[in-house]
PDB file of C-alpha atoms in Angstrom:
ATOM      1  CA  MET G  55     -20.323 -59.249 164.552  1.00  0.00           C
ATOM      2  CA  THR G  56     -21.980 -62.279 163.693  1.00  0.00           C
ATOM      3  CA  VAL G  57     -21.564 -63.953 160.620  1.00  0.00           C
ATOM      4  CA  ALA G  58     -24.461 -64.131 158.210  1.00  0.00           C
ATOM      5  CA  LYS G  59     -25.968 -67.765 158.524  1.00  0.00           C
ATOM      6  CA  THR G  60     -29.025 -69.780 157.054  1.00  0.00           C
ATOM      7  CA  CYS G  61     -30.391 -72.773 158.368  1.00  0.00           C
ATOM      8  CA  VAL G  62     -31.831 -76.118 156.537  1.00  0.00           C
ATOM      9  CA  LEU G  63     -33.263 -78.876 157.896  1.00  0.00           C
ATOM     10  CA  VAL G  64     -31.956 -82.244 156.990  1.00  0.00           C
ATOM     11  CA  LEU G  65     -33.960 -85.218 156.954  1.00  0.00           C
ATOM     12  CA  ASP G  66     -31.989 -88.901 156.987  1.00  0.00           C
ATOM     13  CA  CYS G  67     -34.086 -91.420 155.297  1.00  0.00           C
ATOM     14  CA  ALA G  68     -33.403 -94.638 152.823  1.00  0.00           C
ATOM     15  CA  GLU G  69     -34.985 -93.345 149.514  1.00  0.00           C
ATOM     16  CA  PRO G  70     -34.350 -89.768 149.466  1.00  0.00           C
ATOM     17  CA  GLU G  71     -35.630 -89.017 146.125  1.00  0.00           C
ATOM     18  CA  ARG G  72     -39.324 -90.635 146.849  1.00  0.00           C
ATOM     19  CA  LEU G  73     -39.337 -88.416 150.212  1.00  0.00           C
ATOM     20  CA  ALA G  74     -38.013 -85.437 148.080  1.00  0.00           C
ATOM     21  CA  GLU G  75     -40.865 -85.607 145.924  1.00  0.00           C
ATOM     22  CA  PHE G  76     -43.609 -85.979 148.970  1.00  0.00           C
ATOM     23  CA  TYR G  77     -42.371 -82.705 150.168  1.00  0.00           C
ATOM     24  CA  ALA G  78     -41.972 -81.096 147.460  1.00  0.00           C
ATOM     25  CA  SER G  79     -45.645 -82.225 146.504  1.00  0.00           C
ATOM     26  CA  LEU G  80     -46.832 -81.250 150.011  1.00  0.00           C
ATOM     27  CA  LEU G  81     -45.362 -77.716 149.881  1.00  0.00           C
ATOM     28  CA  GLY G  82     -45.160 -76.453 146.777  1.00  0.00           C
ATOM     29  CA  ALA G  83     -41.426 -76.620 146.313  1.00  0.00           C
ATOM     30  CA  ASP G  84     -39.195 -77.525 143.543  1.00  0.00           C
ATOM     31  CA  VAL G  85     -36.692 -80.311 143.572  1.00  0.00           C
ATOM     32  CA  GLU G  86     -32.962 -79.258 142.941  1.00  0.00           C
ATOM     33  CA  ALA G  87     -31.001 -82.202 141.426  1.00  0.00           C
ATOM     34  CA  GLY G  88     -27.722 -81.952 142.411  1.00  0.00           C
ATOM     35  CA  GLY G  89     -24.327 -83.994 141.890  1.00  0.00           C
ATOM     36  CA  ASP G  90     -24.809 -86.488 144.519  1.00  0.00           C
ATOM     37  CA  PRO G  91     -27.900 -88.972 144.355  1.00  0.00           C
ATOM     38  CA  ASP G  92     -27.775 -89.228 148.278  1.00  0.00           C
ATOM     39  CA  PHE G  93     -28.595 -85.575 149.020  1.00  0.00           C
ATOM     40  CA  VAL G  94     -31.534 -84.056 147.398  1.00  0.00           C
ATOM     41  CA  VAL G  95     -32.379 -80.398 148.069  1.00  0.00           C
ATOM     42  CA  LEU G  96     -35.700 -78.567 148.024  1.00  0.00           C
ATOM     43  CA  THR G  97     -36.874 -74.937 147.631  1.00  0.00           C
ATOM     44  CA  GLY G  98     -40.135 -73.646 147.653  1.00  0.00           C
ATOM     45  CA  GLY G  99     -41.221 -70.060 146.814  1.00  0.00           C
ATOM     46  CA  SER G 100     -42.228 -69.088 150.302  1.00  0.00           C
ATOM     47  CA  GLY G 101     -38.387 -69.567 151.379  1.00  0.00           C
ATOM     48  CA  THR G 102     -39.044 -72.996 152.187  1.00  0.00           C
ATOM     49  CA  VAL G 103     -35.567 -75.068 152.265  1.00  0.00           C
ATOM     50  CA  LEU G 104     -35.389 -78.671 153.294  1.00  0.00           C
ATOM     51  CA  ALA G 105     -32.507 -81.241 152.198  1.00  0.00           C
ATOM     52  CA  ILE G 106     -32.981 -84.929 152.074  1.00  0.00           C
ATOM     53  CA  ARG G 107     -30.219 -87.502 152.567  1.00  0.00           C
ATOM     54  CA  ARG G 108     -29.545 -90.966 152.157  1.00  0.00           C
ATOM     55  CA  ASP G 109     -28.857 -93.077 155.296  1.00  0.00           C
ATOM     56  CA  HIS G 110     -28.172 -96.216 154.031  1.00  0.00           C
ATOM     57  CA  GLY G 111     -28.909 -97.670 157.696  1.00  0.00           C
ATOM     58  CA  TYR G 112     -31.675 -95.806 158.083  1.00  0.00           C
ATOM     59  CA  ALA G 113     -34.204 -97.060 160.711  1.00  0.00           C
ATOM     60  CA  PRO G 114     -37.281 -94.487 161.374  1.00  0.00           C
ATOM     61  CA  PRO G 115     -37.853 -92.502 164.597  1.00  0.00           C
ATOM     62  CA  SER G 116     -40.180 -94.322 166.882  1.00  0.00           C
ATOM     63  CA  TRP G 117     -42.133 -91.343 168.050  1.00  0.00           C
ATOM     64  CA  PRO G 118     -44.611 -90.923 169.722  1.00  0.00           C
ATOM     65  CA  ARG G 119     -43.784 -93.938 171.878  1.00  0.00           C
ATOM     66  CA  PRO G 120     -41.923 -92.633 175.545  1.00  0.00           C
ATOM     67  CA  ASP G 121     -38.999 -94.619 174.857  1.00  0.00           C
ATOM     68  CA  ASP G 122     -37.793 -92.486 172.309  1.00  0.00           C
ATOM     69  CA  ALA G 123     -36.993 -88.665 171.422  1.00  0.00           C
ATOM     70  CA  GLN G 124     -39.101 -87.281 168.779  1.00  0.00           C
ATOM     71  CA  GLN G 125     -35.855 -86.400 167.281  1.00  0.00           C
ATOM     72  CA  ALA G 126     -36.783 -83.319 165.003  1.00  0.00           C
ATOM     73  CA  HIS G 127     -40.090 -82.554 163.083  1.00  0.00           C
ATOM     74  CA  VAL G 128     -41.187 -80.130 160.183  1.00  0.00           C
ATOM     75  CA  ARG G 129     -43.969 -77.532 160.884  1.00  0.00           C
ATOM     76  CA  VAL G 130     -45.807 -76.717 157.765  1.00  0.00           C
ATOM     77  CA  LEU G 131     -47.682 -73.519 158.418  1.00  0.00           C
ATOM     78  CA  VAL G 132     -51.506 -73.255 156.750  1.00  0.00           C
ATOM     79  CA  ALA G 133     -53.824 -70.395 157.066  1.00  0.00           C
ATOM     80  CA  PRO G 134     -56.157 -71.823 159.359  1.00  0.00           C
ATOM     81  CA  GLU G 135     -59.388 -71.915 156.786  1.00  0.00           C
ATOM     82  CA  ASP G 136     -56.948 -74.178 154.884  1.00  0.00           C
ATOM     83  CA  LEU G 137     -56.154 -76.949 157.496  1.00  0.00           C
ATOM     84  CA  ASP G 138     -58.694 -79.311 156.518  1.00  0.00           C
ATOM     85  CA  GLU G 139     -57.574 -79.237 152.697  1.00  0.00           C
ATOM     86  CA  ALA G 140     -53.619 -79.338 153.677  1.00  0.00           C
ATOM     87  CA  GLU G 141     -54.609 -82.581 155.887  1.00  0.00           C
ATOM     88  CA  ARG G 142     -56.349 -84.080 152.862  1.00  0.00           C
ATOM     89  CA  GLU G 143     -53.738 -83.256 150.804  1.00  0.00           C
ATOM     90  CA  ALA G 144     -50.610 -84.636 153.049  1.00  0.00           C
ATOM     91  CA  VAL G 145     -52.810 -88.011 153.504  1.00  0.00           C
ATOM     92  CA  ALA G 146     -53.013 -88.542 149.540  1.00  0.00           C
ATOM     93  CA  LEU G 147     -49.351 -88.259 149.114  1.00  0.00           C
ATOM     94  CA  GLY G 148     -48.706 -90.787 151.664  1.00  0.00           C
ATOM     95  CA  ALA G 149     -48.503 -88.971 154.969  1.00  0.00           C
ATOM     96  CA  ARG G 150     -50.359 -91.199 158.286  1.00  0.00           C
ATOM     97  CA  PRO G 151     -52.029 -89.753 160.648  1.00  0.00           C
ATOM     98  CA  VAL G 152     -50.087 -89.785 164.381  1.00  0.00           C
ATOM     99  CA  ALA G 153     -52.352 -86.782 166.475  1.00  0.00           C
ATOM    100  CA  ALA G 154     -54.260 -84.519 166.585  1.00  0.00           C
ATOM    101  CA  VAL G 155     -54.052 -81.831 169.558  1.00  0.00           C
ATOM    102  CA  THR G 156     -56.898 -78.870 170.447  1.00  0.00           C
ATOM    103  CA  GLN G 157     -55.874 -76.836 172.796  1.00  0.00           C
ATOM    104  CA  PRO G 158     -58.449 -74.235 174.434  1.00  0.00           C
ATOM    105  CA  PHE G 159     -58.752 -70.584 174.231  1.00  0.00           C
ATOM    106  CA  VAL G 160     -56.510 -69.188 176.398  1.00  0.00           C
ATOM    107  CA  PRO G 161     -57.525 -65.604 177.559  1.00  0.00           C
ATOM    108  CA  GLY G 162     -54.403 -62.792 176.280  1.00  0.00           C
ATOM    109  CA  ALA G 163     -53.152 -65.441 174.075  1.00  0.00           C
ATOM    110  CA  ARG G 164     -52.358 -64.050 170.693  1.00  0.00           C
ATOM    111  CA  GLU G 165     -54.852 -65.269 168.554  1.00  0.00           C
ATOM    112  CA  ASP G 166     -58.802 -65.764 169.924  1.00  0.00           C
ATOM    113  CA  ARG G 167     -59.722 -68.928 168.436  1.00  0.00           C
ATOM    114  CA  ARG G 168     -58.803 -72.829 169.473  1.00  0.00           C
ATOM    115  CA  HIS G 169     -55.355 -73.619 168.452  1.00  0.00           C
ATOM    116  CA  GLU G 170     -55.499 -77.037 166.475  1.00  0.00           C
ATOM    117  CA  GLU G 171     -51.940 -78.920 165.441  1.00  0.00           C
ATOM    118  CA  ARG G 172     -52.307 -82.484 163.120  1.00  0.00           C
ATOM    119  CA  THR G 173     -49.357 -84.344 163.420  1.00  0.00           C
ATOM    120  CA  PHE G 174     -48.302 -87.264 160.609  1.00  0.00           C
ATOM    121  CA  ALA G 175     -45.626 -89.675 159.947  1.00  0.00           C
ATOM    122  CA  ASP G 176     -44.150 -88.819 156.832  1.00  0.00           C
ATOM    123  CA  PRO G 177     -43.443 -92.108 153.885  1.00  0.00           C
ATOM    124  CA  ALA G 178     -40.029 -92.290 155.674  1.00  0.00           C
ATOM    125  CA  GLY G 179     -41.457 -92.188 159.192  1.00  0.00           C
ATOM    126  CA  HIS G 180     -40.367 -88.275 160.549  1.00  0.00           C
ATOM    127  CA  SER G 181     -43.464 -86.761 162.020  1.00  0.00           C
ATOM    128  CA  PHE G 182     -44.625 -83.269 160.634  1.00  0.00           C
ATOM    129  CA  THR G 183     -47.191 -80.997 162.010  1.00  0.00           C
ATOM    130  CA  LEU G 184     -49.753 -79.011 159.929  1.00  0.00           C
ATOM    131  CA  ALA G 185     -50.539 -76.223 162.083  1.00  0.00           C
ATOM    132  CA  PRO G 186     -52.617 -72.536 161.714  1.00  0.00           C
ATOM    133  CA  ALA G 187     -50.591 -69.845 160.973  1.00  0.00           C
ATOM    134  CA  ALA G 188     -50.934 -66.591 162.559  1.00  0.00           C
ATOM    135  CA  PRO G 189     -52.084 -63.560 160.940  1.00  0.00           C
ATOM    136  CA  ASP G 190     -48.342 -62.322 161.124  1.00  0.00           C
ATOM    137  CA  GLU G 191     -46.744 -65.202 159.894  1.00  0.00           C
ATOM    138  CA  GLY G 192     -47.582 -64.410 156.181  1.00  0.00           C
ATOM    139  CA  VAL G 193     -49.001 -67.759 155.043  1.00  0.00           C
ATOM    140  CA  ARG G 194     -51.554 -67.197 151.575  1.00  0.00           C
TER     141      ARG G 194
END
């Protein structure tokens, strides 16, 4: 039998409070103040948990340059009809657009619409993607 577990993605950066506010605003989450100023946790009503940790020697990821790995990224699911508004919110909060990729319709795929993902860099340089949620992913 496996012991019950949960998982939290931790993003490193130079200014955890600033990055926490960015993601709290983007995700509609709450910032949990703790005893350690170098570690901030965000929780959202939809079950979102994200942690931000100060790295005093932090250097942003260089993705999408081909010589370096992406490391990790946050995938933010959005109702398909809200994708444009979510993009405007992210940019207004300080995100920088990196790429938009539209995949053509594939017969037999889960969804009968084009699949579009929009990738951004957060204020600390981490990549995150706004992607349309499938109907069974419970966004709304």
